[in-house]
mmCIF file of N, CA, C and O in Angstrom:
data_model
loop_
_atom_site.group_PDB
_atom_site.id
_atom_site.type_symbol
_atom_site.label_atom_id
_atom_site.label_comp_id
_atom_site.label_asym_id
_atom_site.label_seq_id
_atom_site.Cartn_x
_atom_site.Cartn_y
_atom_site.Cartn_z
ATOM 1 N N MET A 1 0.860 -1.174 0.000
ATOM 2 C CA MET A 1 0.000 0.000 0.000
ATOM 3 C C MET A 1 0.904 1.235 0.000
ATOM 4 O O MET A 1 1.784 1.364 0.829
ATOM 5 N N SER A 2 0.659 2.139 -0.908
ATOM 6 C CA SER A 2 1.478 3.348 -1.007
ATOM 7 C C SER A 2 1.025 4.383 0.024
ATOM 8 O O SER A 2 -0.062 4.279 0.603
ATOM 9 N N ALA A 3 1.841 5.388 0.213
ATOM 10 C CA ALA A 3 1.496 6.476 1.132
ATOM 11 C C ALA A 3 0.228 7.183 0.663
ATOM 12 O O ALA A 3 -0.620 7.569 1.475
ATOM 13 N N GLU A 4 0.072 7.330 -0.647
ATOM 14 C CA GLU A 4 -1.124 7.975 -1.190
ATOM 15 C C GLU A 4 -2.369 7.129 -0.933
ATOM 16 O O GLU A 4 -3.426 7.649 -0.567
ATOM 17 N N ASP A 5 -2.246 5.809 -1.094
ATOM 18 C CA ASP A 5 -3.368 4.910 -0.809
ATOM 19 C C ASP A 5 -3.778 5.007 0.661
ATOM 20 O O ASP A 5 -4.967 5.033 0.986
ATOM 21 N N LEU A 6 -2.781 5.042 1.538
ATOM 22 C CA LEU A 6 -3.049 5.140 2.968
ATOM 23 C C LEU A 6 -3.732 6.462 3.297
ATOM 24 O O LEU A 6 -4.703 6.497 4.056
ATOM 25 N N GLU A 7 -3.263 7.535 2.693
ATOM 26 C CA GLU A 7 -3.877 8.849 2.924
ATOM 27 C C GLU A 7 -5.310 8.869 2.413
ATOM 28 O O GLU A 7 -6.209 9.398 3.083
ATOM 29 N N ASN A 8 -5.563 8.292 1.246
ATOM 30 C CA ASN A 8 -6.927 8.224 0.710
ATOM 31 C C ASN A 8 -7.834 7.391 1.604
ATOM 32 O O ASN A 8 -8.998 7.740 1.817
ATOM 33 N N TYR A 9 -7.317 6.281 2.126
ATOM 34 C CA TYR A 9 -8.082 5.425 3.030
ATOM 35 C C TYR A 9 -8.467 6.206 4.292
ATOM 36 O O TYR A 9 -9.630 6.177 4.719
ATOM 37 N N GLU A 10 -7.498 6.902 4.886
ATOM 38 C CA GLU A 10 -7.778 7.670 6.097
ATOM 39 C C GLU A 10 -8.782 8.794 5.831
ATOM 40 O O GLU A 10 -9.661 9.048 6.650
ATOM 41 N N THR A 11 -8.675 9.442 4.688
ATOM 42 C CA THR A 11 -9.617 10.495 4.322
ATOM 43 C C THR A 11 -11.026 9.925 4.178
ATOM 44 O O THR A 11 -11.999 10.511 4.665
ATOM 45 N N ASP A 12 -11.141 8.764 3.532
ATOM 46 C CA ASP A 12 -12.454 8.111 3.387
ATOM 47 C C ASP A 12 -13.032 7.724 4.741
ATOM 48 O O ASP A 12 -14.235 7.900 4.981
ATOM 49 N N MET A 13 -12.193 7.209 5.635
ATOM 50 C CA MET A 13 -12.656 6.829 6.972
ATOM 51 C C MET A 13 -13.148 8.048 7.748
ATOM 52 O O MET A 13 -14.177 7.988 8.422
ATOM 53 N N GLU A 14 -12.442 9.160 7.656
ATOM 54 C CA GLU A 14 -12.858 10.383 8.340
ATOM 55 C C GLU A 14 -14.171 10.915 7.774
ATOM 56 O O GLU A 14 -15.026 11.383 8.524
ATOM 57 N N LEU A 15 -14.345 10.823 6.468
ATOM 58 C CA LEU A 15 -15.594 11.257 5.844
ATOM 59 C C LEU A 15 -16.754 10.376 6.303
ATOM 60 O O LEU A 15 -17.837 10.879 6.626
ATOM 61 N N GLN A 16 -16.544 9.072 6.364
ATOM 62 C CA GLN A 16 -17.585 8.161 6.858
ATOM 63 C C GLN A 16 -17.941 8.468 8.308
ATOM 64 O O GLN A 16 -19.113 8.448 8.688
ATOM 65 N N LEU A 17 -16.922 8.773 9.117
ATOM 66 C CA LEU A 17 -17.157 9.102 10.519
ATOM 67 C C LEU A 17 -17.962 10.393 10.637
ATOM 68 O O LEU A 17 -18.905 10.476 11.417
ATOM 69 N N TYR A 18 -17.617 11.396 9.850
ATOM 70 C CA TYR A 18 -18.371 12.647 9.874
ATOM 71 C C TYR A 18 -19.827 12.397 9.486
ATOM 72 O O TYR A 18 -20.740 12.932 10.110
ATOM 73 N N ARG A 19 -20.042 11.599 8.459
ATOM 74 C CA ARG A 19 -21.420 11.310 8.031
ATOM 75 C C ARG A 19 -22.192 10.579 9.125
ATOM 76 O O ARG A 19 -23.380 10.844 9.345
ATOM 77 N N GLU A 20 -21.531 9.654 9.816
ATOM 78 C CA GLU A 20 -22.192 8.959 10.923
ATOM 79 C C GLU A 20 -22.535 9.957 12.031
ATOM 80 O O GLU A 20 -23.641 9.925 12.576
ATOM 81 N N TYR A 21 -21.596 10.830 12.365
ATOM 82 C CA TYR A 21 -21.852 11.866 13.376
ATOM 83 C C TYR A 21 -23.074 12.695 12.995
ATOM 84 O O TYR A 21 -23.969 12.920 13.804
ATOM 85 N N ARG A 22 -23.114 13.158 11.762
ATOM 86 C CA ARG A 22 -24.225 13.978 11.275
ATOM 87 C C ARG A 22 -25.556 13.234 11.411
ATOM 88 O O ARG A 22 -26.581 13.815 11.751
ATOM 89 N N ASP A 23 -25.533 11.921 11.178
ATOM 90 C CA ASP A 23 -26.750 11.117 11.252
ATOM 91 C C ASP A 23 -27.216 10.864 12.683
ATOM 92 O O ASP A 23 -28.406 10.688 12.918
ATOM 93 N N VAL A 24 -26.288 10.827 13.649
ATOM 94 C CA VAL A 24 -26.664 10.453 15.016
ATOM 95 C C VAL A 24 -26.727 11.612 16.004
ATOM 96 O O VAL A 24 -27.272 11.451 17.090
ATOM 97 N N VAL A 25 -26.191 12.766 15.664
ATOM 98 C CA VAL A 25 -26.102 13.865 16.633
ATOM 99 C C VAL A 25 -27.455 14.235 17.231
ATOM 100 O O VAL A 25 -27.551 14.561 18.413
ATOM 101 N N SER A 26 -28.505 14.148 16.461
ATOM 102 C CA SER A 26 -29.835 14.525 16.970
ATOM 103 C C SER A 26 -30.373 13.543 18.017
ATOM 104 O O SER A 26 -31.348 13.852 18.697
ATOM 105 N N LEU A 27 -29.742 12.397 18.175
ATOM 106 C CA LEU A 27 -30.171 11.412 19.169
ATOM 107 C C LEU A 27 -29.637 11.719 20.561
ATOM 108 O O LEU A 27 -30.006 11.062 21.530
ATOM 109 N N PHE A 28 -28.746 12.720 20.684
ATOM 110 C CA PHE A 28 -28.040 12.961 21.936
ATOM 111 C C PHE A 28 -28.313 14.348 22.490
ATOM 112 O O PHE A 28 -28.704 15.262 21.771
ATOM 113 N N SER A 29 -28.068 14.503 23.790
ATOM 114 C CA SER A 29 -28.326 15.759 24.490
ATOM 115 C C SER A 29 -27.072 16.595 24.741
ATOM 116 O O SER A 29 -27.179 17.807 24.929
ATOM 117 N N TYR A 30 -25.905 15.950 24.780
ATOM 118 C CA TYR A 30 -24.677 16.665 25.142
ATOM 119 C C TYR A 30 -23.527 16.325 24.200
ATOM 120 O O TYR A 30 -23.425 15.203 23.712
ATOM 121 N N VAL A 31 -22.660 17.316 24.016
ATOM 122 C CA VAL A 31 -21.366 17.131 23.366
ATOM 123 C C VAL A 31 -20.331 17.261 24.464
ATOM 124 O O VAL A 31 -20.387 18.203 25.265
ATOM 125 N N VAL A 32 -19.398 16.315 24.520
ATOM 126 C CA VAL A 32 -18.358 16.335 25.541
ATOM 127 C C VAL A 32 -17.008 16.218 24.851
ATOM 128 O O VAL A 32 -16.794 15.317 24.049
ATOM 129 N N GLU A 33 -16.120 17.157 25.185
ATOM 130 C CA GLU A 33 -14.776 17.138 24.628
ATOM 131 C C GLU A 33 -13.766 16.971 25.755
ATOM 132 O O GLU A 33 -13.824 17.690 26.750
ATOM 133 N N THR A 34 -12.863 16.027 25.567
ATOM 134 C CA THR A 34 -11.735 15.864 26.473
ATOM 135 C C THR A 34 -10.470 16.036 25.644
ATOM 136 O O THR A 34 -10.537 16.222 24.437
ATOM 137 N N GLU A 35 -9.338 15.931 26.272
ATOM 138 C CA GLU A 35 -8.080 16.090 25.540
ATOM 139 C C GLU A 35 -7.903 15.004 24.486
ATOM 140 O O GLU A 35 -7.285 15.228 23.455
ATOM 141 N N ARG A 36 -8.463 13.821 24.714
ATOM 142 C CA ARG A 36 -8.231 12.699 23.817
ATOM 143 C C ARG A 36 -9.409 12.317 22.938
ATOM 144 O O ARG A 36 -9.228 11.685 21.895
ATOM 145 N N ARG A 37 -10.634 12.661 23.343
ATOM 146 C CA ARG A 37 -11.805 12.179 22.620
ATOM 147 C C ARG A 37 -12.897 13.238 22.548
ATOM 148 O O ARG A 37 -12.932 14.189 23.307
ATOM 149 N N PHE A 38 -13.836 12.959 21.655
ATOM 150 C CA PHE A 38 -15.042 13.755 21.468
ATOM 151 C C PHE A 38 -16.198 12.772 21.601
ATOM 152 O O PHE A 38 -16.176 11.703 20.982
ATOM 153 N N TYR A 39 -17.191 13.113 22.413
ATOM 154 C CA TYR A 39 -18.312 12.219 22.677
ATOM 155 C C TYR A 39 -19.632 12.946 22.460
ATOM 156 O O TYR A 39 -19.725 14.155 22.649
ATOM 157 N N LEU A 40 -20.646 12.167 22.152
ATOM 158 C CA LEU A 40 -22.035 12.588 22.257
ATOM 159 C C LEU A 40 -22.620 11.719 23.358
ATOM 160 O O LEU A 40 -22.287 10.534 23.455
ATOM 161 N N ALA A 41 -23.486 12.280 24.207
ATOM 162 C CA ALA A 41 -24.043 11.487 25.308
ATOM 163 C C ALA A 41 -25.412 12.023 25.701
ATOM 164 O O ALA A 41 -25.748 13.177 25.437
ATOM 165 N N ASN A 42 -26.173 11.165 26.366
ATOM 166 C CA ASN A 42 -27.479 11.583 26.866
ATOM 167 C C ASN A 42 -27.477 11.872 28.358
ATOM 168 O O ASN A 42 -28.397 12.488 28.875
ATOM 169 N N HIS A 43 -26.456 11.426 29.058
ATOM 170 C CA HIS A 43 -26.313 11.737 30.482
ATOM 171 C C HIS A 43 -24.842 11.966 30.770
ATOM 172 O O HIS A 43 -23.998 11.161 30.364
ATOM 173 N N VAL A 44 -24.542 13.062 31.472
ATOM 174 C CA VAL A 44 -23.168 13.412 31.809
ATOM 175 C C VAL A 44 -23.086 13.706 33.294
ATOM 176 O O VAL A 44 -23.867 14.491 33.830
ATOM 177 N N ASP A 45 -22.126 13.075 33.963
ATOM 178 C CA ASP A 45 -21.835 13.363 35.366
ATOM 179 C C ASP A 45 -20.360 13.740 35.437
ATOM 180 O O ASP A 45 -19.491 12.906 35.198
ATOM 181 N N LEU A 46 -20.092 15.011 35.753
ATOM 182 C CA LEU A 46 -18.727 15.521 35.826
ATOM 183 C C LEU A 46 -18.436 15.939 37.254
ATOM 184 O O LEU A 46 -19.132 16.784 37.811
ATOM 185 N N GLN A 47 -17.418 15.319 37.838
ATOM 186 C CA GLN A 47 -17.025 15.621 39.212
ATOM 187 C C GLN A 47 -15.571 16.074 39.233
ATOM 188 O O GLN A 47 -14.705 15.398 38.677
ATOM 189 N N ALA A 48 -15.315 17.241 39.859
ATOM 190 C CA ALA A 48 -13.937 17.683 40.082
ATOM 191 C C ALA A 48 -13.482 17.062 41.396
ATOM 192 O O ALA A 48 -14.176 17.160 42.403
ATOM 193 N N ARG A 49 -12.354 16.407 41.370
ATOM 194 C CA ARG A 49 -11.836 15.730 42.560
ATOM 195 C C ARG A 49 -10.396 16.172 42.785
ATOM 196 O O ARG A 49 -9.762 16.728 41.889
ATOM 197 N N SER A 50 -9.886 15.907 43.980
ATOM 198 C CA SER A 50 -8.476 16.211 44.230
ATOM 199 C C SER A 50 -7.841 15.072 45.009
ATOM 200 O O SER A 50 -8.484 14.402 45.816
ATOM 201 N N ALA A 51 -6.568 14.870 44.721
ATOM 202 C CA ALA A 51 -5.781 13.859 45.422
ATOM 203 C C ALA A 51 -4.339 14.354 45.460
ATOM 204 O O ALA A 51 -3.786 14.754 44.434
ATOM 205 N N ASP A 52 -3.766 14.365 46.634
ATOM 206 C CA ASP A 52 -2.381 14.819 46.806
ATOM 207 C C ASP A 52 -2.172 16.220 46.251
ATOM 208 O O ASP A 52 -1.150 16.518 45.647
ATOM 209 N N GLY A 53 -3.164 17.093 46.426
ATOM 210 C CA GLY A 53 -3.050 18.471 45.973
ATOM 211 C C GLY A 53 -3.290 18.681 44.488
ATOM 212 O O GLY A 53 -3.244 19.807 44.003
ATOM 213 N N GLU A 54 -3.545 17.630 43.741
ATOM 214 C CA GLU A 54 -3.809 17.725 42.300
ATOM 215 C C GLU A 54 -5.312 17.628 42.051
ATOM 216 O O GLU A 54 -5.995 16.792 42.629
ATOM 217 N N VAL A 55 -5.829 18.486 41.177
ATOM 218 C CA VAL A 55 -7.238 18.437 40.791
ATOM 219 C C VAL A 55 -7.361 17.637 39.499
ATOM 220 O O VAL A 55 -6.579 17.813 38.569
ATOM 221 N N TYR A 56 -8.335 16.727 39.478
ATOM 222 C CA TYR A 56 -8.617 15.975 38.257
ATOM 223 C C TYR A 56 -10.122 15.877 38.082
ATOM 224 O O TYR A 56 -10.885 16.193 38.989
ATOM 225 N N PHE A 57 -10.531 15.470 36.894
ATOM 226 C CA PHE A 57 -11.952 15.359 36.576
ATOM 227 C C PHE A 57 -12.320 13.900 36.390
ATOM 228 O O PHE A 57 -11.630 13.152 35.700
ATOM 229 N N ASP A 58 -13.412 13.516 37.034
ATOM 230 C CA ASP A 58 -13.971 12.173 36.923
ATOM 231 C C ASP A 58 -15.284 12.329 36.154
ATOM 232 O O ASP A 58 -16.238 12.919 36.647
ATOM 233 N N LEU A 59 -15.291 11.835 34.939
ATOM 234 C CA LEU A 59 -16.402 12.038 34.014
ATOM 235 C C LEU A 59 -17.043 10.696 33.703
ATOM 236 O O LEU A 59 -16.363 9.749 33.316
ATOM 237 N N THR A 60 -18.357 10.616 33.891
ATOM 238 C CA THR A 60 -19.097 9.411 33.542
ATOM 239 C C THR A 60 -20.183 9.786 32.540
ATOM 240 O O THR A 60 -20.960 10.719 32.770
ATOM 241 N N LEU A 61 -20.204 9.075 31.433
ATOM 242 C CA LEU A 61 -21.195 9.292 30.382
ATOM 243 C C LEU A 61 -22.041 8.040 30.237
ATOM 244 O O LEU A 61 -21.523 6.928 30.302
ATOM 245 N N GLN A 62 -23.322 8.229 30.016
ATOM 246 C CA GLN A 62 -24.242 7.127 29.760
ATOM 247 C C GLN A 62 -24.838 7.313 28.376
ATOM 248 O O GLN A 62 -25.096 8.441 27.960
ATOM 249 N N ASP A 63 -25.083 6.197 27.702
ATOM 250 C CA ASP A 63 -25.699 6.219 26.372
ATOM 251 C C ASP A 63 -24.907 7.170 25.475
ATOM 252 O O ASP A 63 -25.345 8.265 25.174
ATOM 253 N N ALA A 64 -23.729 6.733 25.065
ATOM 254 C CA ALA A 64 -22.788 7.625 24.387
ATOM 255 C C ALA A 64 -22.379 7.107 23.011
ATOM 256 O O ALA A 64 -22.527 5.930 22.695
ATOM 257 N N TRP A 65 -21.830 8.030 22.240
ATOM 258 C CA TRP A 65 -21.239 7.758 20.934
ATOM 259 C C TRP A 65 -19.853 8.380 20.952
ATOM 260 O O TRP A 65 -19.687 9.521 21.390
ATOM 261 N N VAL A 66 -18.848 7.646 20.484
ATOM 262 C CA VAL A 66 -17.457 8.088 20.550
ATOM 263 C C VAL A 66 -16.949 8.429 19.153
ATOM 264 O O VAL A 66 -17.058 7.615 18.234
ATOM 265 N N TRP A 67 -16.384 9.633 19.006
ATOM 266 C CA TRP A 67 -15.764 10.036 17.736
ATOM 267 C C TRP A 67 -14.389 9.404 17.702
ATOM 268 O O TRP A 67 -13.459 9.856 18.368
ATOM 269 N N ASP A 68 -14.253 8.326 16.960
ATOM 270 C CA ASP A 68 -12.961 7.630 16.845
ATOM 271 C C ASP A 68 -12.966 6.833 15.546
ATOM 272 O O ASP A 68 -13.716 5.869 15.410
ATOM 273 N N VAL A 69 -12.142 7.244 14.602
ATOM 274 C CA VAL A 69 -12.071 6.607 13.287
ATOM 275 C C VAL A 69 -11.753 5.126 13.401
ATOM 276 O O VAL A 69 -12.267 4.309 12.647
ATOM 277 N N TYR A 70 -10.907 4.755 14.342
ATOM 278 C CA TYR A 70 -10.407 3.388 14.408
ATOM 279 C C TYR A 70 -11.225 2.476 15.314
ATOM 280 O O TYR A 70 -10.890 1.318 15.495
ATOM 281 N N ARG A 71 -12.312 2.972 15.843
ATOM 282 C CA ARG A 71 -13.145 2.181 16.745
ATOM 283 C C ARG A 71 -14.289 1.568 15.945
ATOM 284 O O ARG A 71 -15.027 2.277 15.262
ATOM 285 N N SER A 72 -14.449 0.258 16.032
ATOM 286 C CA SER A 72 -15.511 -0.400 15.263
ATOM 287 C C SER A 72 -16.890 -0.214 15.902
ATOM 288 O O SER A 72 -17.888 -0.105 15.205
ATOM 289 N N ALA A 73 -16.954 -0.176 17.237
ATOM 290 C CA ALA A 73 -18.223 0.017 17.944
ATOM 291 C C ALA A 73 -18.197 1.387 18.615
ATOM 292 O O ALA A 73 -17.603 1.552 19.669
ATOM 293 N N ARG A 74 -18.837 2.371 17.985
ATOM 294 C CA ARG A 74 -18.802 3.726 18.528
ATOM 295 C C ARG A 74 -19.920 4.000 19.538
ATOM 296 O O ARG A 74 -19.831 4.930 20.315
ATOM 297 N N PHE A 75 -20.986 3.217 19.517
ATOM 298 C CA PHE A 75 -22.049 3.370 20.504
ATOM 299 C C PHE A 75 -21.662 2.575 21.746
ATOM 300 O O PHE A 75 -21.360 1.380 21.662
ATOM 301 N N VAL A 76 -21.674 3.252 22.897
ATOM 302 C CA VAL A 76 -21.323 2.581 24.150
ATOM 303 C C VAL A 76 -22.362 2.908 25.217
ATOM 304 O O VAL A 76 -22.922 4.006 25.234
ATOM 305 N N LYS A 77 -22.589 1.957 26.093
ATOM 306 C CA LYS A 77 -23.574 2.131 27.153
ATOM 307 C C LYS A 77 -23.063 3.073 28.234
ATOM 308 O O LYS A 77 -23.793 3.916 28.737
ATOM 309 N N SER A 78 -21.792 2.928 28.597
ATOM 310 C CA SER A 78 -21.226 3.732 29.667
ATOM 311 C C SER A 78 -19.744 3.987 29.395
ATOM 312 O O SER A 78 -19.036 3.098 28.924
ATOM 313 N N VAL A 79 -19.305 5.202 29.700
ATOM 314 C CA VAL A 79 -17.900 5.588 29.536
ATOM 315 C C VAL A 79 -17.468 6.302 30.806
ATOM 316 O O VAL A 79 -18.190 7.158 31.315
ATOM 317 N N ARG A 80 -16.288 5.962 31.300
ATOM 318 C CA ARG A 80 -15.708 6.691 32.428
ATOM 319 C C ARG A 80 -14.351 7.213 31.994
ATOM 320 O O ARG A 80 -13.512 6.461 31.499
ATOM 321 N N VAL A 81 -14.156 8.515 32.193
ATOM 322 C CA VAL A 81 -12.913 9.172 31.823
ATOM 323 C C VAL A 81 -12.373 9.877 33.060
ATOM 324 O O VAL A 81 -13.116 10.597 33.732
ATOM 325 N N ILE A 82 -11.115 9.673 33.338
ATOM 326 C CA ILE A 82 -10.438 10.401 34.408
ATOM 327 C C ILE A 82 -9.300 11.162 33.753
ATOM 328 O O ILE A 82 -8.474 10.574 33.058
ATOM 329 N N THR A 83 -9.282 12.492 33.951
ATOM 330 C CA THR A 83 -8.290 13.313 33.278
ATOM 331 C C THR A 83 -7.870 14.495 34.144
ATOM 332 O O THR A 83 -8.659 15.001 34.936
ATOM 333 N N PHE A 84 -6.646 14.911 33.974
ATOM 334 C CA PHE A 84 -6.135 16.116 34.613
ATOM 335 C C PHE A 84 -6.293 17.330 33.696
ATOM 336 O O PHE A 84 -6.015 18.448 34.078
ATOM 337 N N LYS A 85 -6.733 17.095 32.473
ATOM 338 C CA LYS A 85 -6.892 18.154 31.479
ATOM 339 C C LYS A 85 -8.318 18.694 31.482
ATOM 340 O O LYS A 85 -9.208 18.141 32.122
ATOM 341 N N ASP A 86 -8.534 19.754 30.718
ATOM 342 C CA ASP A 86 -9.857 20.376 30.631
ATOM 343 C C ASP A 86 -10.898 19.433 30.039
ATOM 344 O O ASP A 86 -10.583 18.592 29.190
ATOM 345 N N VAL A 87 -12.131 19.610 30.485
ATOM 346 C CA VAL A 87 -13.289 18.896 29.944
ATOM 347 C C VAL A 87 -14.331 19.945 29.589
ATOM 348 O O VAL A 87 -14.627 20.833 30.388
ATOM 349 N N ASN A 88 -14.877 19.853 28.395
ATOM 350 C CA ASN A 88 -15.914 20.775 27.950
ATOM 351 C C ASN A 88 -17.209 19.995 27.744
ATOM 352 O O ASN A 88 -17.224 19.008 27.013
ATOM 353 N N VAL A 89 -18.287 20.440 28.396
ATOM 354 C CA VAL A 89 -19.607 19.816 28.251
ATOM 355 C C VAL A 89 -20.560 20.890 27.741
ATOM 356 O O VAL A 89 -20.678 21.957 28.338
ATOM 357 N N GLU A 90 -21.225 20.574 26.642
ATOM 358 C CA GLU A 90 -22.156 21.528 26.036
ATOM 359 C C GLU A 90 -23.481 20.826 25.777
ATOM 360 O O GLU A 90 -23.510 19.736 25.197
ATOM 361 N N GLU A 91 -24.569 21.448 26.206
ATOM 362 C CA GLU A 91 -25.892 20.887 25.935
ATOM 363 C C GLU A 91 -26.292 21.245 24.515
ATOM 364 O O GLU A 91 -26.196 22.406 24.100
ATOM 365 N N LEU A 92 -26.719 20.249 23.769
ATOM 366 C CA LEU A 92 -27.146 20.466 22.389
ATOM 367 C C LEU A 92 -28.570 21.006 22.365
ATOM 368 O O LEU A 92 -29.408 20.596 23.175
ATOM 369 N N PRO A 93 -28.859 21.908 21.433
ATOM 370 C CA PRO A 93 -30.243 22.385 21.311
ATOM 371 C C PRO A 93 -31.129 21.257 20.793
ATOM 372 O O PRO A 93 -30.701 20.439 19.987
ATOM 373 N N LYS A 94 -32.335 21.233 21.268
ATOM 374 C CA LYS A 94 -33.304 20.269 20.764
ATOM 375 C C LYS A 94 -33.777 20.711 19.394
ATOM 376 O O LYS A 94 -33.781 21.902 19.086
ATOM 377 N N VAL A 95 -34.183 19.772 18.564
ATOM 378 C CA VAL A 95 -34.633 20.095 17.211
ATOM 379 C C VAL A 95 -35.779 21.098 17.257
ATOM 380 O O VAL A 95 -35.801 22.056 16.490
ATOM 381 N N GLU A 96 -36.712 20.940 18.195
ATOM 382 C CA GLU A 96 -37.842 21.865 18.275
ATOM 383 C C GLU A 96 -37.395 23.261 18.715
ATOM 384 O O GLU A 96 -38.045 24.247 18.419
ATOM 385 N N ASP A 97 -36.240 23.375 19.396
ATOM 386 C CA ASP A 97 -35.710 24.683 19.782
ATOM 387 C C ASP A 97 -35.239 25.474 18.563
ATOM 388 O O ASP A 97 -35.135 26.694 18.616
ATOM 389 N N LEU A 98 -34.945 24.788 17.467
ATOM 390 C CA LEU A 98 -34.433 25.438 16.280
ATOM 391 C C LEU A 98 -35.501 25.740 15.235
ATOM 392 O O LEU A 98 -35.204 26.261 14.182
ATOM 393 N N ALA A 99 -36.741 25.423 15.534
ATOM 394 C CA ALA A 99 -37.826 25.608 14.562
ATOM 395 C C ALA A 99 -38.099 27.085 14.320
ATOM 396 O O ALA A 99 -37.937 27.923 15.195
ATOM 397 N N LEU A 100 -38.513 27.397 13.091
ATOM 398 C CA LEU A 100 -38.902 28.758 12.746
ATOM 399 C C LEU A 100 -40.248 29.085 13.373
ATOM 400 O O LEU A 100 -41.096 28.212 13.557
ATOM 401 N N PRO A 101 -40.466 30.350 13.699
ATOM 402 C CA PRO A 101 -41.789 30.738 14.222
ATOM 403 C C PRO A 101 -42.874 30.449 13.199
ATOM 404 O O PRO A 101 -42.632 30.506 11.983
ATOM 405 N N LYS A 102 -44.073 30.134 13.651
ATOM 406 C CA LYS A 102 -45.168 29.797 12.751
ATOM 407 C C LYS A 102 -45.556 30.955 11.850
ATOM 408 O O LYS A 102 -46.023 30.766 10.745
ATOM 409 N N GLU A 103 -45.337 32.199 12.307
ATOM 410 C CA GLU A 103 -45.693 33.364 11.517
ATOM 411 C C GLU A 103 -44.704 33.601 10.385
ATOM 412 O O GLU A 103 -44.942 34.416 9.514
ATOM 413 N N GLY A 104 -43.569 32.964 10.413
ATOM 414 C CA GLY A 104 -42.543 33.205 9.392
ATOM 415 C C GLY A 104 -41.565 34.266 9.855
ATOM 416 O O GLY A 104 -41.659 34.782 10.959
ATOM 417 N N LEU A 105 -40.635 34.613 9.002
ATOM 418 C CA LEU A 105 -39.594 35.560 9.382
ATOM 419 C C LEU A 105 -39.970 37.013 9.137
ATOM 420 O O LEU A 105 -39.545 37.902 9.845
ATOM 421 N N GLY A 106 -40.727 37.304 8.110
ATOM 422 C CA GLY A 106 -41.049 38.695 7.782
ATOM 423 C C GLY A 106 -42.493 39.038 8.046
ATOM 424 O O GLY A 106 -43.333 38.197 8.282
ATOM 425 N N THR A 107 -42.761 40.342 8.013
ATOM 426 C CA THR A 107 -44.161 40.772 8.194
ATOM 427 C C THR A 107 -44.645 41.453 6.955
ATOM 428 O O THR A 107 -43.940 41.869 6.120
#
């Protein structure tokens, strides 16, 4: 396999992953970003903890999807992440929250 073939394969895999993300994002309530992964989840429990003067984050996700090109099973029932790095949790808008007003945009 040439370097170009490998690059094309990786590009195709990333495109497939993006398409899967686009198809499933509406099934989830939260986007969670850690230093190593990107998740979609329906339940997030984030706890800041400390041990020996160091602060770390203990993150538990339920009913999740993992953004990972090399992972064959991206839907997971439960995920636990422990990290000393930043964690970002964002609530996704519901589809009905994005609907246009019934009167339309103009008058």
